[in-house]
Coordinates of C-alpha atoms in Angstrom, one line a residue:
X1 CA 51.3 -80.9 65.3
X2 CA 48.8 -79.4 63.4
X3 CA 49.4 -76.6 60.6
X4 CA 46.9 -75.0 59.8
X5 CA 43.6 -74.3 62.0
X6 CA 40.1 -73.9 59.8
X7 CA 37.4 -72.1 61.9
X8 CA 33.4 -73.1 60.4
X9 CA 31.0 -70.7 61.6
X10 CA 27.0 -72.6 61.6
X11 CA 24.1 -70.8 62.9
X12 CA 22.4 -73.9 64.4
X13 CA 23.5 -77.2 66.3
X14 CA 21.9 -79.8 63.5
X15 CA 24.2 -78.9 61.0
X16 CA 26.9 -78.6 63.8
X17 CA 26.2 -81.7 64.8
X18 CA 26.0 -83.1 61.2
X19 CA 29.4 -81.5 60.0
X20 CA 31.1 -83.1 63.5
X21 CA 30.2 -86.5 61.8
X22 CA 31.1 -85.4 58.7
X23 CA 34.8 -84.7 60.2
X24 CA 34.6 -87.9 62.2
X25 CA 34.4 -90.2 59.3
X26 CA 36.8 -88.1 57.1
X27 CA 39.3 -89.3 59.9
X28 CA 39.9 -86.7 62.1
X29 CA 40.3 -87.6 65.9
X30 CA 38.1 -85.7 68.1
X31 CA 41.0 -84.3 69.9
X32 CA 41.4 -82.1 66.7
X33 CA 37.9 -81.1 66.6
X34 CA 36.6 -78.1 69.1
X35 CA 33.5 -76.1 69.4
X36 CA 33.3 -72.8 70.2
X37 CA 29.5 -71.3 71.2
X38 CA 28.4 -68.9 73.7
X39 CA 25.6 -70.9 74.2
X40 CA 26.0 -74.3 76.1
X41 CA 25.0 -77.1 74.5
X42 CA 25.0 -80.6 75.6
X43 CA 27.8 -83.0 74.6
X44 CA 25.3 -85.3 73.4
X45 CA 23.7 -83.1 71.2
X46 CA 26.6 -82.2 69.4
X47 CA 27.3 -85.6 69.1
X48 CA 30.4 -85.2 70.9
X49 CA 32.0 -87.6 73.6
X50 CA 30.8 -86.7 77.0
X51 CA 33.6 -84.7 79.0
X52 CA 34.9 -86.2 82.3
X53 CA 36.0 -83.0 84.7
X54 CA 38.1 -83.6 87.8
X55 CA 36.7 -80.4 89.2
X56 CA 34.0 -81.8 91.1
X57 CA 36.5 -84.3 92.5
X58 CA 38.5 -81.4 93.1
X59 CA 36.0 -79.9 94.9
X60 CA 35.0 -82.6 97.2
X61 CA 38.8 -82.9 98.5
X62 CA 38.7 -79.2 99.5
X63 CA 35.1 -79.7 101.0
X64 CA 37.4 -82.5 103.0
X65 CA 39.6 -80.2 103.8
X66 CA 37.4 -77.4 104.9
X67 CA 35.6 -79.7 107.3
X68 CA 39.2 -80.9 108.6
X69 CA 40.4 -76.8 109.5
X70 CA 36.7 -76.4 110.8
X71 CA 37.1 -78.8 113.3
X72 CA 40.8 -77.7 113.9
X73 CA 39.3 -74.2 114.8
X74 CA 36.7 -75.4 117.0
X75 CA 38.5 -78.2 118.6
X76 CA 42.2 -76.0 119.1
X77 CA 40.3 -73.1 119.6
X78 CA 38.4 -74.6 122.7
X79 CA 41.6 -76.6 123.9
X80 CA 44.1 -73.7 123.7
X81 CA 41.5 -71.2 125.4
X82 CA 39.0 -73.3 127.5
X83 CA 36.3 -71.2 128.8
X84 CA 34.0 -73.5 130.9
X85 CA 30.3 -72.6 130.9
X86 CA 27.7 -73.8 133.3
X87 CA 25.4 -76.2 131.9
X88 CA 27.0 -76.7 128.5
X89 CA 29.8 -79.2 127.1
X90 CA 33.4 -78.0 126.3
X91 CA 32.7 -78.4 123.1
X92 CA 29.2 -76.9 122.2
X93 CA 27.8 -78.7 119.2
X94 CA 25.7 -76.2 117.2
X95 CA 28.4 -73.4 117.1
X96 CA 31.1 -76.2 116.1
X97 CA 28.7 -77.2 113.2
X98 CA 28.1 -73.6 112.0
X99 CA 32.3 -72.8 111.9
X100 CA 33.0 -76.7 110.4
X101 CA 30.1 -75.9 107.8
X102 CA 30.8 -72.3 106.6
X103 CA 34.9 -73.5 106.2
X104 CA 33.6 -76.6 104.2
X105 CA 31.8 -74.3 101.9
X106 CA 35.0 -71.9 101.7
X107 CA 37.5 -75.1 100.8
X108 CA 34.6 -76.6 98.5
X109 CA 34.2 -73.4 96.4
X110 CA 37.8 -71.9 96.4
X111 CA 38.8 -75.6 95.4
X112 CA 36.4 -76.0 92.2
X113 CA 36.9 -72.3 91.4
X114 CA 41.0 -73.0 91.3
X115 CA 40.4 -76.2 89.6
X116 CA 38.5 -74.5 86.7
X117 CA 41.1 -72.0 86.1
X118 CA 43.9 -74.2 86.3
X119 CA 41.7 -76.9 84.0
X120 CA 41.1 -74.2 81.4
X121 CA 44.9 -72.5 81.7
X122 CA 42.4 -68.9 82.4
X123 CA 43.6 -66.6 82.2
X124 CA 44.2 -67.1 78.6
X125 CA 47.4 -65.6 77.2
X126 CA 47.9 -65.1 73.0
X127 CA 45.7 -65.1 70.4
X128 CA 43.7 -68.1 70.1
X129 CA 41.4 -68.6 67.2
X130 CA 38.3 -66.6 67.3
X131 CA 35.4 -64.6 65.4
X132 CA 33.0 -62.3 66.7
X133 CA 29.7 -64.3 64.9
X134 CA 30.5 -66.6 67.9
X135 CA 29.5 -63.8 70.5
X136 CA 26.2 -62.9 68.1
X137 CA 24.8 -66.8 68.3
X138 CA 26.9 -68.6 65.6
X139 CA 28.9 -71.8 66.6
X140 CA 32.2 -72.2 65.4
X141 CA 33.7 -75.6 64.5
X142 CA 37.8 -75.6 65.0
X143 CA 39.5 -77.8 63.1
X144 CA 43.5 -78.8 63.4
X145 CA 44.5 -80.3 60.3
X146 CA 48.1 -80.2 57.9
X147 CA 48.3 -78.0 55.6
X148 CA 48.1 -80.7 53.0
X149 CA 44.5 -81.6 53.9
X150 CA 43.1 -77.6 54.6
X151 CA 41.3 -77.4 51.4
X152 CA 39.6 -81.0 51.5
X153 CA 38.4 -79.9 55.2
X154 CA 37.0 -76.5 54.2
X155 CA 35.2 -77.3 51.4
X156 CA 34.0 -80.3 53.7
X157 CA 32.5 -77.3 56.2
X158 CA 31.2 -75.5 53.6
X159 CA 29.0 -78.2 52.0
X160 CA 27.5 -78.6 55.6
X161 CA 26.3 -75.3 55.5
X162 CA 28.8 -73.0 57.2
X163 CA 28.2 -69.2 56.5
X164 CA 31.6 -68.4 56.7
X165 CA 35.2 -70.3 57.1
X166 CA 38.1 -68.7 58.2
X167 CA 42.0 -69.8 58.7
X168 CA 44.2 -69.3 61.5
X169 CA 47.8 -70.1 61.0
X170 CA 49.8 -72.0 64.3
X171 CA 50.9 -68.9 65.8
X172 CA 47.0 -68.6 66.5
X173 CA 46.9 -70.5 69.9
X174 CA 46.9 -69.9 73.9
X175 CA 50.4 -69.1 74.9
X176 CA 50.8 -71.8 77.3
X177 CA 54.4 -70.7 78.4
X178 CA 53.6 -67.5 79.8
X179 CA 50.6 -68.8 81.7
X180 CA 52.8 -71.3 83.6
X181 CA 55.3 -68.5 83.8
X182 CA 52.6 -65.8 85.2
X183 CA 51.0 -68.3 87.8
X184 CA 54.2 -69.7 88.7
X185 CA 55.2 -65.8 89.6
X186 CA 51.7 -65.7 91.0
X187 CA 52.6 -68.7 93.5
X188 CA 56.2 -67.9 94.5
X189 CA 55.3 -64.2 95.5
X190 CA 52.0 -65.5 97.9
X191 CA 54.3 -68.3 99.3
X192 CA 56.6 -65.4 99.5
X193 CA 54.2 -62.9 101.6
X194 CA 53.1 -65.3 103.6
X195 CA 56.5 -66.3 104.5
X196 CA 57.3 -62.7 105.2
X197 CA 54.2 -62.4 107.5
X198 CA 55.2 -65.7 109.3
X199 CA 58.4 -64.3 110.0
X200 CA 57.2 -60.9 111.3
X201 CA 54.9 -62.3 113.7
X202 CA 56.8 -64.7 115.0
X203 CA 59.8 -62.0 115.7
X204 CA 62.4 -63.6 114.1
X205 CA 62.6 -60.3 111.8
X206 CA 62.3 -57.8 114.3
X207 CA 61.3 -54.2 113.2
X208 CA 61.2 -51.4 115.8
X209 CA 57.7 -49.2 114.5
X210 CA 57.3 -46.0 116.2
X211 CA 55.0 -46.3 118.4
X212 CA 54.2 -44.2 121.9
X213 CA 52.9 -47.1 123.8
X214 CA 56.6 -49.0 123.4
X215 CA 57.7 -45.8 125.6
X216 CA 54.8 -46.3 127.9
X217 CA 55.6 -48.2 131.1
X218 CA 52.6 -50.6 131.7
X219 CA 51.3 -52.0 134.6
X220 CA 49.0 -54.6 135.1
X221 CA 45.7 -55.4 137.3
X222 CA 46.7 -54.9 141.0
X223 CA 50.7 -54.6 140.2
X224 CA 52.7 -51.8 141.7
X225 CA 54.4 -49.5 142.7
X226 CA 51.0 -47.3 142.3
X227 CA 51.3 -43.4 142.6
X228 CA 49.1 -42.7 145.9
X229 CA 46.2 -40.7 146.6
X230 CA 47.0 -36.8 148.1
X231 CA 46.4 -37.0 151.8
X232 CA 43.5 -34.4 151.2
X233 CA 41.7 -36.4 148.7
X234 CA 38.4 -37.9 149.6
X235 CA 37.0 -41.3 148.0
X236 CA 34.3 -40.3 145.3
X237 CA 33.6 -44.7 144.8
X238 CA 31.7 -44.9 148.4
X239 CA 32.2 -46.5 151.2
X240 CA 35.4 -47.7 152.0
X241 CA 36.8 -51.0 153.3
X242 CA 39.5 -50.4 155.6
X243 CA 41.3 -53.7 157.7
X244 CA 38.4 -55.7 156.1
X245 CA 35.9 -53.9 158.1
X246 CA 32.8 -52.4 156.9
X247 CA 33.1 -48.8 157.0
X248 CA 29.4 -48.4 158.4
X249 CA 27.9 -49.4 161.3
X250 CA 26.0 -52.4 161.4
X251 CA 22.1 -52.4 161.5
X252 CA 21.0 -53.7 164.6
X253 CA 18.6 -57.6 163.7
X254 CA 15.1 -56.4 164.5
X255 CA 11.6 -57.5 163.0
X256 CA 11.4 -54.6 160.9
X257 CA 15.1 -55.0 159.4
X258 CA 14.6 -58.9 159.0
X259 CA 11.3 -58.0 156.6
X260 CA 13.3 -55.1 154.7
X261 CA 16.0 -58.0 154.4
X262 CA 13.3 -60.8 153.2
X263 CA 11.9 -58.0 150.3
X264 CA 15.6 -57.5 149.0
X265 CA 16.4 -60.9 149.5
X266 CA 13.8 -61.8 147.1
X267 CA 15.0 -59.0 144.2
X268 CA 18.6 -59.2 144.3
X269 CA 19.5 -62.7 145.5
X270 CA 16.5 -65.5 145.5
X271 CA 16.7 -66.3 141.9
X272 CA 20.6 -68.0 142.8
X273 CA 20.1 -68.8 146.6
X274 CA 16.1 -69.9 146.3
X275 CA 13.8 -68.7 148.5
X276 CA 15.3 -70.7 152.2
X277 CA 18.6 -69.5 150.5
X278 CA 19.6 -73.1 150.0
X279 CA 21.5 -72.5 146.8
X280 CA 18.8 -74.0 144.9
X281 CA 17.4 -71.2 142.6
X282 CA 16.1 -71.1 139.3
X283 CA 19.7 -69.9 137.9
X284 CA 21.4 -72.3 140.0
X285 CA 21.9 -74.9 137.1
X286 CA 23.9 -72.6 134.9
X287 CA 26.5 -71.6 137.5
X288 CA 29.5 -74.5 138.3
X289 CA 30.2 -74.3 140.9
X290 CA 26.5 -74.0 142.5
X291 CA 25.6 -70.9 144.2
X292 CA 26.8 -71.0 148.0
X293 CA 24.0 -72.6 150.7
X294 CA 23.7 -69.9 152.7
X295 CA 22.1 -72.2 155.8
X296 CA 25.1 -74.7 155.6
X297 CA 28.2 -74.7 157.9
X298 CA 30.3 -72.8 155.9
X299 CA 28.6 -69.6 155.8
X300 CA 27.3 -70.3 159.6
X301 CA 30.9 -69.6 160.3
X302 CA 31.4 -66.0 158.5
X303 CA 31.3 -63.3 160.3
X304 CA 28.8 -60.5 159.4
X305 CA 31.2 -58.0 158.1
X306 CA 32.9 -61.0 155.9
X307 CA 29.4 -61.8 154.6
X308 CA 29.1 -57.6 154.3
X309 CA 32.4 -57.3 152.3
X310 CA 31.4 -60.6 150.2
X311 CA 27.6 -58.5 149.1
X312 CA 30.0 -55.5 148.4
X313 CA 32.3 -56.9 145.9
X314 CA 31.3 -60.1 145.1
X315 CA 33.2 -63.1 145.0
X316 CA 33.9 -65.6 142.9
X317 CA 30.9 -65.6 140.0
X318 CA 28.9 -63.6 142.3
X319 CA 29.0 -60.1 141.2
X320 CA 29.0 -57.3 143.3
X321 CA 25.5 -55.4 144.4
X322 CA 26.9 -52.4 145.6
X323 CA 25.0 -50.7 143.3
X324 CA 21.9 -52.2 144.2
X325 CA 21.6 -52.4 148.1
X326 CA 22.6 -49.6 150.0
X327 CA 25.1 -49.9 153.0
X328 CA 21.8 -50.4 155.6
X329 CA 19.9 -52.5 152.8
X330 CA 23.1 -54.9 153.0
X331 CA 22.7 -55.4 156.7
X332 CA 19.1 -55.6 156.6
X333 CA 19.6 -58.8 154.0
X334 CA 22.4 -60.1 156.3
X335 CA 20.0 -59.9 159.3
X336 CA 17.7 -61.9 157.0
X337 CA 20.3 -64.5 156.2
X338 CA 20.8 -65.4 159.9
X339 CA 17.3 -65.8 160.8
X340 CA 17.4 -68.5 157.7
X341 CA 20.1 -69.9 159.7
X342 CA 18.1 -70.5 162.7

């Protein structure tokens, strides 16, 4: 273990480089040499050995990783929550690439940036030999030597040309202890809070927060018992349904209603049913299953007032148009329909 710790200050990288020899041959490993600049220079021109750094190793494992959670994401996120789409794959490729890409990017920098910190033991604890000439352009040569051979290696960096020498004693280092100690505290309390969380939001620690909506009594879509409607109240939502019947009297099929029926026809329902109403529109592609064939069997066999009630509110991914036919404008397209049918 070295003594005594000689700092050279040189104001330009030849006679750095030449005083780095100089040290080389008087037999100091270069493990006992350092260089300290604020400008950085290249190994090579130092003549220093080239340094091998594990961070970019480091970093292509989390990059690894990152695409590994990407696809666990995409690929979980999909399989716990399918949501089928018509005309798409379960899995759609270019969002998947986007997620997998951007959490590559996160593991590959978080990785290298953890990597450099732990390489470098930042941050740095003590008092490690310094001088401000450093920060104003000087480089500093460190030497570790025993006390026995101080004076041999200064005057050695002063007949290189350094403009300045100065000693540091051992106590002038990086306290090494209490950055192991900080970022071991530093790990145990994350591990410790995300532990906590784990435990919260998986209920095994229960804590009752105050909250108004515990007292609340909930009730879901179409679950009773419902409070009903005054006996004097009128519905303010339109017409309504009452044993499945319409609550309007139908049109009666005439020429006149059959072309009101063929001009809404082609607004509100040609682009999914096609113009024979077929089921063969321009939109039909997207939908699975296809829009219904309104010429086939099965909607042959409907009534009027179940194809009425089906325009009304929709069914299935049909939405409801309501609020774009009116109550005759529904059985003019109806009247329509059938005449498709014949």
């Amino acid at each position: 273990m070295a003594d005594i710790q000689l700092l050279g200050l040189f104001n330009e990288a030849a006679s750095t480089a030449e005083v780095i020899e100089r040290l080389r041959r008087a037999g100091l490993g270069d493990e006992q040499v350092s260089v300290i600049s604020s400008v950085p220079y290249r190994s090579s021109m130092l003549r220093r050995p080239d340094i091998t750094s594990r961070i970019a190793a480091v970093a292509g494992i989390g990059a690894l990783v990152g695409v590994l959670i990407g696809l666990a994401i995409t690929f979980g996120t999909y399989l716990l929550n399918p949501l089928p789409v018509g005309g798409q794959p379960q899995f759609p490729i270019p969002p998947t690439l986007i997620v997998v890409f951007e959490v590559m990017m996160l593991g590959m920098m978080w990785s290298a940036f953890g990597a450099f910190m732990f390489i470098n033991r930042m941050p740095v604890f003590g008092h490690p030999p310094f001088s401000e000439e450093v920060v104003d352009g000087s480089i500093g040569v460190l030497v570790q030597a025993e006390e026995g051979r101080s004076a041999g290696i200064e005057g050695l960096l002063r007949e290189a040309g350094a403009s300045a020498v100065k000693r540091f004693d051992s106590s002038a280092r990086a306290n090494t202890r209490t950055w192991v100690q900080v970022m071991g505290g530093a790990g145990a309390a994350v591990t410790l809070a995300l532990v906590l969380v784990l435990l919260l939001a998986y209920e095994v620690i229960k804590i009752p927060f105050p909250t108004n909506m515990a007292d609340t009594v909930s009730v879901a879509h179409l679950q009773g018992p419902r409070l009903a409607a005054p006996v004097e109240a009128v519905p303010v939502q339109g017409p309504v349904f009452i044993a499945g019947q319409p609550a309007v009297a139908q049109v009666v099929s005439s020429p006149s209603s059959i072309q009101r029926g063929q001009v809404l026809f082609g607004i509100n329902c040609l682009m999914c049913h096609g113009e024979k109403g077929q089921g063969n529109g321009r939109l039909a592609t997207y939908f699975n299953p296809k829009p219904a064939d309104l010429t086939g069997e099965k909607v042959r066999a409907f009534a009027d007032s179940d194809i009425y009630l089906v325009i009304s509110l929709g069914r299935g991914q049909m939405p409801s148009l309501a609020e774009n036919l009116s109550p005759d404008s529904r059985w003019d397209v109806i009247n329509y329909v059938r005449s498709l049918q014949r």
